Every structure is written in C-alpha cells, then in structure tokens.
GROMACS .gro file of C-alpha atoms in nm:
model
  353
    1MET     CA    1  -1.961  -0.160   1.187
    2THR     CA    2  -2.127  -0.480   1.065
    3ASP     CA    3  -2.415  -0.455   1.317
    4ARG     CA    4  -2.485  -0.098   1.214
    5HIS     CA    5  -2.527  -0.201   0.850
    6THR     CA    6  -2.724  -0.527   0.890
    7ILE     CA    7  -3.092  -0.596   0.932
    8ASP     CA    8  -3.284  -0.920   0.976
    9ALA     CA    9  -3.474  -1.044   0.674
   10ALA     CA   10  -3.794  -1.060   0.883
   11ALA     CA   11  -3.774  -0.691   0.979
   12THR     CA   12  -4.017  -0.455   0.811
   13LEU     CA   13  -3.940  -0.188   0.556
   14ARG     CA   14  -4.043   0.063   0.822
   15ASP     CA   15  -3.767  -0.079   1.046
   16ALA     CA   16  -3.522  -0.060   0.758
   17LEU     CA   17  -3.604   0.306   0.689
   18ALA     CA   18  -3.555   0.390   1.055
   19LYS     CA   19  -3.215   0.219   1.057
   20LEU     CA   20  -3.110   0.385   0.732
   21ASN     CA   21  -3.211   0.721   0.874
   22GLY     CA   22  -2.956   0.675   1.152
   23LEU     CA   23  -2.665   0.612   0.916
   24PRO     CA   24  -2.422   0.872   0.778
   25GLY     CA   25  -2.539   1.018   0.449
   26ASN     CA   26  -2.265   0.867   0.233
   27VAL     CA   27  -2.297   0.506   0.354
   28MET     CA   28  -2.674   0.447   0.352
   29THR     CA   29  -2.678   0.076   0.278
   30LEU     CA   30  -2.802  -0.222   0.478
   31PHE     CA   31  -2.728  -0.589   0.427
   32VAL     CA   32  -3.021  -0.821   0.485
   33THR     CA   33  -2.936  -1.142   0.672
   34ASP     CA   34  -3.148  -1.457   0.697
   35SER     CA   35  -3.208  -1.673   1.004
   36ASP     CA   36  -2.875  -1.853   0.947
   37GLY     CA   37  -2.681  -1.528   0.929
   38ARG     CA   38  -2.628  -1.547   0.554
   39VAL     CA   39  -2.652  -1.227   0.353
   40ALA     CA   40  -2.963  -1.242   0.136
   41GLY     CA   41  -2.925  -0.902  -0.030
   42SER     CA   42  -2.850  -0.533   0.003
   43LEU     CA   43  -3.102  -0.259   0.076
   44THR     CA   44  -3.096   0.118   0.022
   45ASP     CA   45  -3.363   0.383   0.049
   46GLY     CA   46  -3.384   0.372  -0.331
   47ASP     CA   47  -3.461  -0.002  -0.317
   48ILE     CA   48  -3.736   0.068  -0.065
   49ARG     CA   49  -3.891   0.343  -0.282
   50ARG     CA   50  -3.895   0.110  -0.582
   51ALA     CA   51  -4.050  -0.167  -0.370
   52LEU     CA   52  -4.328   0.065  -0.252
   53LEU     CA   53  -4.399   0.162  -0.611
   54ARG     CA   54  -4.432  -0.209  -0.693
   55GLY     CA   55  -4.703  -0.239  -0.432
   56LEU     CA   56  -4.519  -0.342  -0.115
   57THR     CA   57  -4.603  -0.162   0.208
   58LEU     CA   58  -4.399  -0.035   0.498
   59GLU     CA   59  -4.499  -0.350   0.686
   60SER     CA   60  -4.358  -0.577   0.414
   61LYS     CA   61  -4.045  -0.772   0.497
   62ALA     CA   62  -3.705  -0.623   0.422
   63SER     CA   63  -3.609  -0.937   0.229
   64GLU     CA   64  -3.885  -0.865  -0.026
   65ALA     CA   65  -3.723  -0.537  -0.127
   66ALA     CA   66  -3.358  -0.644  -0.102
   67LEU     CA   67  -3.135  -0.649  -0.410
   68GLN     CA   68  -3.023  -1.010  -0.439
   69ASN     CA   69  -2.761  -0.951  -0.708
   70PHE     CA   70  -2.551  -0.733  -0.479
   71LYS     CA   71  -2.177  -0.666  -0.509
   72ARG     CA   72  -1.960  -0.860  -0.267
   73VAL     CA   73  -1.616  -1.012  -0.216
   74VAL     CA   74  -1.531  -1.340  -0.048
   75ALA     CA   75  -1.273  -1.393   0.227
   76PRO     CA   76  -0.996  -1.479   0.269
   77ASP     CA   77  -0.889  -1.419  -0.092
   78ILE     CA   78  -1.042  -1.075  -0.141
   79ASP     CA   79  -1.058  -0.980  -0.510
   80VAL     CA   80  -0.871  -0.648  -0.524
   81ALA     CA   81  -0.954  -0.598  -0.893
   82ALA     CA   82  -1.324  -0.631  -0.807
   83LEU     CA   83  -1.289  -0.371  -0.531
   84ARG     CA   84  -1.127  -0.137  -0.779
   85ALA     CA   85  -1.418  -0.184  -1.021
   86PHE     CA   86  -1.671  -0.126  -0.741
   87ARG     CA   87  -1.493   0.195  -0.640
   88SER     CA   88  -1.496   0.319  -1.001
   89ALA     CA   89  -1.869   0.247  -1.017
   90GLY     CA   90  -1.930   0.461  -0.707
   91ILE     CA   91  -2.013   0.170  -0.475
   92THR     CA   92  -1.923   0.268  -0.120
   93LEU     CA   93  -1.989  -0.034   0.103
   94VAL     CA   94  -1.876  -0.381   0.001
   95PRO     CA   95  -1.964  -0.681   0.221
   96VAL     CA   96  -1.700  -0.945   0.284
   97LEU     CA   97  -1.859  -1.291   0.300
   98ASP     CA   98  -1.713  -1.614   0.428
   99ALA     CA   99  -1.737  -1.941   0.237
  100ASP     CA  100  -2.088  -1.998   0.378
  101GLY     CA  101  -2.216  -1.657   0.270
  102ARG     CA  102  -2.211  -1.507   0.619
  103LEU     CA  103  -2.099  -1.151   0.674
  104SER     CA  104  -1.746  -1.136   0.817
  105ASP     CA  105  -1.662  -0.772   0.749
  106ILE     CA  106  -1.764  -0.463   0.554
  107ILE     CA  107  -1.521  -0.260   0.344
  108ASP     CA  108  -1.600   0.111   0.340
  109LEU     CA  109  -1.444   0.246   0.019
  110SER     CA  110  -1.525   0.600   0.128
  111ALA     CA  111  -1.284   0.559   0.422
  112ARG     CA  112  -1.017   0.338   0.262
  113ARG     CA  113  -0.926   0.320  -0.104
  114THR     CA  114  -0.907  -0.059  -0.112
  115ARG     CA  115  -0.817  -0.363   0.100
  116LEU     CA  116  -0.483  -0.507  -0.008
  117PRO     CA  117  -0.406  -0.846   0.150
  118LEU     CA  118  -0.052  -0.739   0.231
  119LYS     CA  119   0.168  -0.675   0.530
  120ALA     CA  120   0.421  -0.394   0.523
  121VAL     CA  121   0.768  -0.335   0.666
  122LEU     CA  122   0.931   0.007   0.659
  123MET     CA  123   1.307   0.020   0.711
  124ALA     CA  124   1.401   0.303   0.948
  125GLY     CA  125   1.734   0.206   1.102
  126GLY     CA  126   1.969   0.436   0.910
  127LYS     CA  127   2.157   0.733   1.055
  128GLY     CA  128   2.073   0.986   0.783
  129GLU     CA  129   2.427   1.126   0.795
  130ARG     CA  130   2.387   1.348   0.487
  131LEU     CA  131   2.112   1.542   0.666
  132ARG     CA  132   2.319   1.627   0.974
  133PRO     CA  133   2.294   1.824   1.198
  134ALA     CA  134   1.914   1.774   1.175
  135THR     CA  135   1.953   1.399   1.227
  136LEU     CA  136   2.185   1.421   1.527
  137THR     CA  137   1.887   1.415   1.761
  138THR     CA  138   1.605   1.307   1.529
  139PRO     CA  139   1.598   0.994   1.308
  140LYS     CA  140   1.555   1.091   0.945
  141PRO     CA  141   1.210   0.928   0.906
  142LEU     CA  142   1.079   1.161   1.180
  143LEU     CA  143   1.202   1.482   1.019
  144GLU     CA  144   0.895   1.687   0.935
  145ILE     CA  145   0.790   1.810   0.593
  146GLU     CA  146   0.500   2.054   0.603
  147GLY     CA  147   0.429   1.963   0.964
  148LYS     CA  148   0.426   1.585   0.922
  149ALA     CA  149   0.697   1.322   0.973
  150ILE     CA  150   0.828   1.178   0.645
  151ILE     CA  151   0.745   0.824   0.752
  152ASP     CA  152   0.385   0.918   0.835
  153TYR     CA  153   0.315   1.006   0.471
  154ASN     CA  154   0.400   0.644   0.388
  155ILE     CA  155   0.204   0.500   0.680
  156GLU     CA  156  -0.102   0.697   0.568
  157ALA     CA  157  -0.067   0.574   0.209
  158LEU     CA  158  -0.045   0.213   0.324
  159ALA     CA  159  -0.340   0.256   0.562
  160ASP     CA  160  -0.545   0.407   0.280
  161CYS     CA  161  -0.499   0.076   0.098
  162GLY     CA  162  -0.643  -0.112   0.394
  163ILE     CA  163  -0.308  -0.249   0.513
  164ARG     CA  164  -0.323  -0.296   0.889
  165ASP     CA  165  -0.016  -0.508   0.969
  166ILE     CA  166   0.259  -0.246   0.948
  167PHE     CA  167   0.602  -0.283   1.106
  168VAL     CA  168   0.889  -0.034   1.131
  169THR     CA  169   1.239  -0.172   1.186
  170THR     CA  170   1.465   0.059   1.387
  171ARG     CA  171   1.821   0.097   1.516
  172TYR     CA  172   1.955   0.456   1.523
  173LEU     CA  173   1.764   0.664   1.781
  174ALA     CA  174   1.518   0.376   1.803
  175GLU     CA  175   1.359   0.508   2.121
  176LYS     CA  176   1.239   0.816   1.931
  177LEU     CA  177   1.058   0.596   1.680
  178ASP     CA  178   0.919   0.379   1.961
  179GLU     CA  179   0.773   0.690   2.121
  180HIS     CA  180   0.636   0.823   1.792
  181PHE     CA  181   0.451   0.497   1.722
  182SER     CA  182   0.325   0.451   2.076
  183ARG     CA  183   0.010   0.613   1.935
  184PRO     CA  184  -0.177   0.498   1.620
  185VAL     CA  185  -0.101   0.671   1.291
  186ALA     CA  186  -0.384   0.693   1.038
  187GLY     CA  187  -0.583   0.458   1.259
  188VAL     CA  188  -0.315   0.187   1.250
  189SER     CA  189  -0.119   0.060   1.550
  190VAL     CA  190   0.227   0.044   1.395
  191ARG     CA  191   0.470  -0.199   1.557
  192THR     CA  192   0.841  -0.118   1.591
  193VAL     CA  193   1.109  -0.387   1.589
  194ARG     CA  194   1.465  -0.297   1.691
  195GLU     CA  195   1.784  -0.430   1.538
  196THR     CA  196   2.055  -0.510   1.791
  197GLU     CA  197   2.311  -0.550   1.511
  198PRO     CA  198   2.309  -0.399   1.161
  199LEU     CA  199   2.124  -0.643   0.935
  200GLY     CA  200   2.146  -0.461   0.601
  201THR     CA  201   1.868  -0.309   0.396
  202ILE     CA  202   1.630  -0.604   0.432
  203GLY     CA  203   1.771  -0.845   0.691
  204SER     CA  204   1.569  -0.694   0.976
  205VAL     CA  205   1.246  -0.813   0.808
  206ALA     CA  206   1.327  -1.151   0.961
  207LEU     CA  207   1.272  -0.996   1.308
  208THR     CA  208   0.911  -0.897   1.232
  209GLY     CA  209   0.762  -1.242   1.169
  210VAL     CA  210   0.565  -1.119   0.865
  211ALA     CA  211   0.670  -1.422   0.661
  212ALA     CA  212   0.519  -1.675   0.903
  213THR     CA  213   0.212  -1.708   0.681
  214ASP     CA  214   0.169  -1.731   0.305
  215GLY     CA  215   0.105  -1.421   0.097
  216ASN     CA  216   0.310  -1.115   0.013
  217THR     CA  217   0.467  -0.822   0.197
  218ILE     CA  218   0.558  -0.469   0.095
  219VAL     CA  219   0.910  -0.378   0.205
  220MET     CA  220   1.014  -0.016   0.159
  221ASN     CA  221   1.248   0.255   0.274
  222SER     CA  222   1.082   0.484   0.525
  223ASP     CA  223   1.240   0.809   0.406
  224LEU     CA  224   1.064   0.835   0.069
  225LEU     CA  225   0.793   1.066  -0.054
  226THR     CA  226   0.595   0.903  -0.332
  227THR     CA  227   0.253   0.887  -0.491
  228ILE     CA  228   0.302   0.526  -0.601
  229SER     CA  229  -0.017   0.323  -0.646
  230PHE     CA  230   0.032   0.025  -0.416
  231GLU     CA  231  -0.291  -0.115  -0.562
  232GLU     CA  232  -0.163  -0.113  -0.920
  233MET     CA  233   0.173  -0.253  -0.811
  234TYR     CA  234   0.003  -0.538  -0.626
  235LEU     CA  235  -0.232  -0.621  -0.914
  236GLN     CA  236   0.066  -0.634  -1.150
  237HIS     CA  237   0.252  -0.855  -0.900
  238LEU     CA  238  -0.040  -1.099  -0.909
  239ALA     CA  239  -0.091  -1.082  -1.286
  240ARG     CA  240   0.273  -1.165  -1.355
  241LYS     CA  241   0.283  -1.429  -1.080
  242SER     CA  242   0.596  -1.263  -0.950
  243ASP     CA  243   0.800  -1.363  -0.648
  244VAL     CA  244   0.945  -1.012  -0.635
  245THR     CA  245   0.822  -0.686  -0.785
  246ILE     CA  246   1.063  -0.392  -0.773
  247ALA     CA  247   0.927  -0.037  -0.798
  248VAL     CA  248   1.148   0.166  -1.030
  249VAL     CA  249   1.191   0.524  -1.149
  250PRO     CA  250   1.336   0.637  -1.484
  251TYR     CA  251   1.694   0.759  -1.463
  252GLN     CA  252   1.870   0.929  -1.753
  253ILE     CA  253   2.241   0.991  -1.800
  254SER     CA  254   2.358   1.246  -2.056
  255VAL     CA  255   2.721   1.235  -2.170
  256PRO     CA  256   2.846   1.585  -2.263
  257TYR     CA  257   3.100   1.447  -2.513
  258ALA     CA  258   3.107   1.247  -2.834
  259VAL     CA  259   3.125   0.876  -2.751
  260LEU     CA  260   3.312   0.621  -2.963
  261SER     CA  261   3.181   0.276  -3.051
  262LEU     CA  262   3.457   0.015  -3.063
  263ASP     CA  263   3.482  -0.312  -3.249
  264ALA     CA  264   3.439  -0.604  -3.010
  265ASP     CA  265   3.702  -0.809  -3.195
  266ASP     CA  266   3.943  -0.521  -3.241
  267PRO     CA  267   3.908  -0.273  -2.952
  268GLU     CA  268   4.142  -0.029  -3.124
  269ALA     CA  269   3.910  -0.004  -3.424
  270VAL     CA  270   3.638   0.263  -3.414
  271THR     CA  271   3.305   0.157  -3.567
  272GLY     CA  272   3.111   0.476  -3.498
  273ILE     CA  273   3.084   0.798  -3.306
  274GLU     CA  274   2.781   0.944  -3.129
  275GLU     CA  275   2.761   1.309  -3.025
  276LYS     CA  276   2.649   1.370  -2.663
  277PRO     CA  277   2.435   1.058  -2.625
  278SER     CA  278   2.178   0.999  -2.351
  279TYR     CA  279   2.113   0.666  -2.185
  280SER     CA  280   1.791   0.573  -2.006
  281TYR     CA  281   1.771   0.324  -1.721
  282TYR     CA  282   1.529   0.214  -1.453
  283ALA     CA  283   1.657   0.285  -1.102
  284ASN     CA  284   1.557   0.094  -0.791
  285ALA     CA  285   1.304   0.306  -0.596
  286GLY     CA  286   1.347   0.120  -0.265
  287ILE     CA  287   0.992  -0.023  -0.268
  288TYR     CA  288   0.930  -0.395  -0.319
  289ILE     CA  289   0.663  -0.661  -0.297
  290PHE     CA  290   0.815  -0.992  -0.186
  291SER     CA  291   0.647  -1.328  -0.157
  292ASN     CA  292   0.656  -1.439   0.205
  293THR     CA  293   0.806  -1.767   0.087
  294LEU     CA  294   1.115  -1.575  -0.024
  295LEU     CA  295   1.126  -1.362   0.292
  296ARG     CA  296   1.129  -1.680   0.500
  297THR     CA  297   1.482  -1.744   0.372
  298LEU     CA  298   1.609  -1.446   0.572
  299LYS     CA  299   1.782  -1.524   0.902
  300THR     CA  300   1.754  -1.315   1.217
  301ASP     CA  301   2.131  -1.320   1.274
  302GLU     CA  302   2.249  -1.267   0.916
  303ARG     CA  303   2.307  -0.937   0.735
  304CYS     CA  304   2.133  -0.916   0.398
  305ASP     CA  305   2.066  -0.630   0.157
  306ALA     CA  306   1.760  -0.623  -0.066
  307THR     CA  307   1.978  -0.649  -0.375
  308ASP     CA  308   2.144  -0.962  -0.234
  309LEU     CA  309   1.807  -1.128  -0.176
  310ILE     CA  310   1.686  -1.036  -0.525
  311GLU     CA  311   2.004  -1.164  -0.692
  312ARG     CA  312   1.972  -1.486  -0.495
  313ALA     CA  313   1.609  -1.517  -0.604
  314ILE     CA  314   1.703  -1.467  -0.970
  315ALA     CA  315   1.977  -1.730  -0.942
  316ASP     CA  316   1.724  -1.974  -0.797
  317GLY     CA  317   1.485  -1.919  -1.087
  318ALA     CA  318   1.231  -1.697  -0.910
  319ARG     CA  319   1.021  -1.459  -1.117
  320VAL     CA  320   1.134  -1.099  -1.064
  321SER     CA  321   0.952  -0.811  -1.234
  322TYR     CA  322   0.948  -0.433  -1.212
  323TYR     CA  323   0.678  -0.170  -1.172
  324PRO     CA  324   0.744   0.184  -1.304
  325ILE     CA  325   0.622   0.456  -1.067
  326LYS     CA  326   0.400   0.689  -1.267
  327GLY     CA  327   0.381   0.971  -1.014
  328THR     CA  328   0.611   1.139  -0.765
  329TRP     CA  329   0.913   0.975  -0.604
  330ILE     CA  330   1.172   1.157  -0.394
  331ASP     CA  331   1.443   0.989  -0.190
  332VAL     CA  332   1.490   1.240   0.093
  333GLY     CA  333   1.862   1.180   0.130
  334SER     CA  334   2.023   1.523   0.111
  335PRO     CA  335   1.942   1.884   0.213
  336LEU     CA  336   1.852   1.955  -0.152
  337ASP     CA  337   1.610   1.660  -0.159
  338PHE     CA  338   1.462   1.778   0.171
  339ARG     CA  339   1.396   2.127   0.034
  340GLN     CA  340   1.252   1.985  -0.287
  341ALA     CA  341   1.021   1.759  -0.088
  342GLY     CA  342   0.899   2.056   0.115
  343GLU     CA  343   0.823   2.255  -0.200
  344LEU     CA  344   0.641   1.958  -0.350
  345MET     CA  345   0.419   1.910  -0.044
  346ARG     CA  346   0.341   2.282  -0.021
  347HIS     CA  347   0.229   2.274  -0.385
  348HIS     CA  348   0.031   1.954  -0.323
  349ASN     CA  349  -0.142   2.100  -0.015
  350ALA     CA  350  -0.224   2.423  -0.201
  351MET     CA  351  -0.379   2.227  -0.489
  352ASN     CA  352  -0.595   2.025  -0.249
  353SER     CA  353  -0.699   2.305  -0.013
   0.00000   0.00000   0.00000
C-alpha cells in the first residue's frame, strides 16, 4: 500500500496527477518522499489545483505543491487520540513515520476505525452446557446468530480497531475452532492455542506468549455480543495509567419487600425501614485490558481465574479501574440470551440495510 501512495519529490505534478487518477476515489492522497526516503509532505488533487493557480505548471516538481504541515503519527508509539481526531476531521490516510521521518506504514481510516497497539486473547474453552443440545457438537462461540458465528462478531470488532495479533484459547471441541480459524476472519489470521488441562478463565493466556513484550492485551470471553468501544476503553486505560481496566455493565437488584436497617452496635435495634429498595452495582462484563507485565505472572501449568489475577494485582498495589459499557452487551449463556441476541442482530441489520 505504501508504494501506491508515495511519489518522489522530483516527480512532476503531471506524474502526480496520473498516479492520483489510478487511486480509489476515497483515498486520493500521495505522500511525497525526498531522496533519503523521508516524507516531505502530502499531496492531493486539491493541492495541485491550488499550486497551478499560484503559477506552478504541470512540469513543476511535486515537492513544490506538497502540504508540509501534514497529519502523521510516529511509530512505534502510535498516538491513538490523534488518530481519533483525524478520523473526526474526515482525514482518511494517515502516514506512520519512523524516528527518522521515513514512511513505515499507512493507516487507512476508511478501512479500519483506528490502530490500537494491543494484542487480544479470546477465551473459547468452555462447554456451553446451558445451551445444550446445540453445543453437543458445536462449541458455543461457533453457534451462529443471523448467519455469523458469535465469536466472529468479536473478531471483526477487534480487527476494525486495527488489532492484528488475535489468539483464541480452546479446549472443548477444539478441533472445530481450529478448522474455523484455518481461514482468515475479517482479514486477520487468528491463531488458536489449545489447553491440555483446564486453566481457568485467564490461565490459558500464558500459553499464547502475548506477554513476551511490553504493552497491553485485551482479554475477553468469546461468547459475548457487544458494541463496546475498544478505542475509548484503551484511551481511558492509558489516561488512568491502569494496570487493569475492567469493562462493566450496570446491574440493578430490586427487593420486593420492605428492608430493615439495623444498628451496628445493637443488631436487634431497628434504625429505619425502606420500602422495596433498589440497589445498583457494576457487573463484570468479561472484557479486560491487562498490562503485559501483569500477564507475565501467569504460569502455563497453573489454573487462574481473571478475578484471582485482579485480586492479586490489587493486593500488590496495582492500579485497577473500570470502564462502563455505553452500548449493547449480551452474555450469550442461555437459550433466552441466544434468542435475545438474535432479535438484537436482526434489528441491527435492518437498521443498517
């Protein structure tokens, strides 16, 4: 893609127009590179028109018409907030420069929403017993809702955020998941990693090797349907300098009776009475961002649940925060959930057709 969108600074504006003419209509931008391969500016047909009006000719050099104050991000620490601002401003192509100003990649925000510097692990080893008999021969993540496997909705959402390193940990009917991911999903070659022994709700992450480098990793259940913004969750994770961010959903409990308040010093003494109270909580949504430093504490031969790891992190003084999901979240755990998810996706597809 980079060759298609670059042009030498010594090329003419006529050459630039010819190259622009061969590009798709929604990504008509070139990046002008000097003799050392550094990006000197960006160039669109609008820039060329303005240059001609200033008195340049079609034989003038591309560098003379290039916009020098162009939008860019720098690798390896790509500024996700900047990408978000570029997207809001309608900028489609964003060059990724190395420390020397050379072009290392181009982010196409018309094809992917952003480029999150994250890896992802989806947990898919469970038996899905509450959905039997459907899960007797098919692992729950591969059950289809509106013609698509549940897990593929999540793979597509991660891919749309530019996440390319995606792993799925398996155990029950693992060969079915291996076969499913033998082909790319949403343009991503998803890698499956099989548990030989049950390792809990997060222990199998140790088998993937995602924590070998610094950074952060999304860990999530594979049998969810959600419209969570991974971008917003990640930006909050950075802003709060968190070691763990837990996605949560509001959960309300209504008591259908009058509830007594008791005196702490005299439990037999009533200090008040409240008629049919409601209590609001945040429930764990099964989606997390973990620092890789914390994930490196997991052992390949030790069972560990996500809640165990989080409690251990809190005890060790790590910073743990939460991110409320503002959109849809369904844990497809029962036949009722499955039907509700189907109705939701039918409504969603109808609204977007």
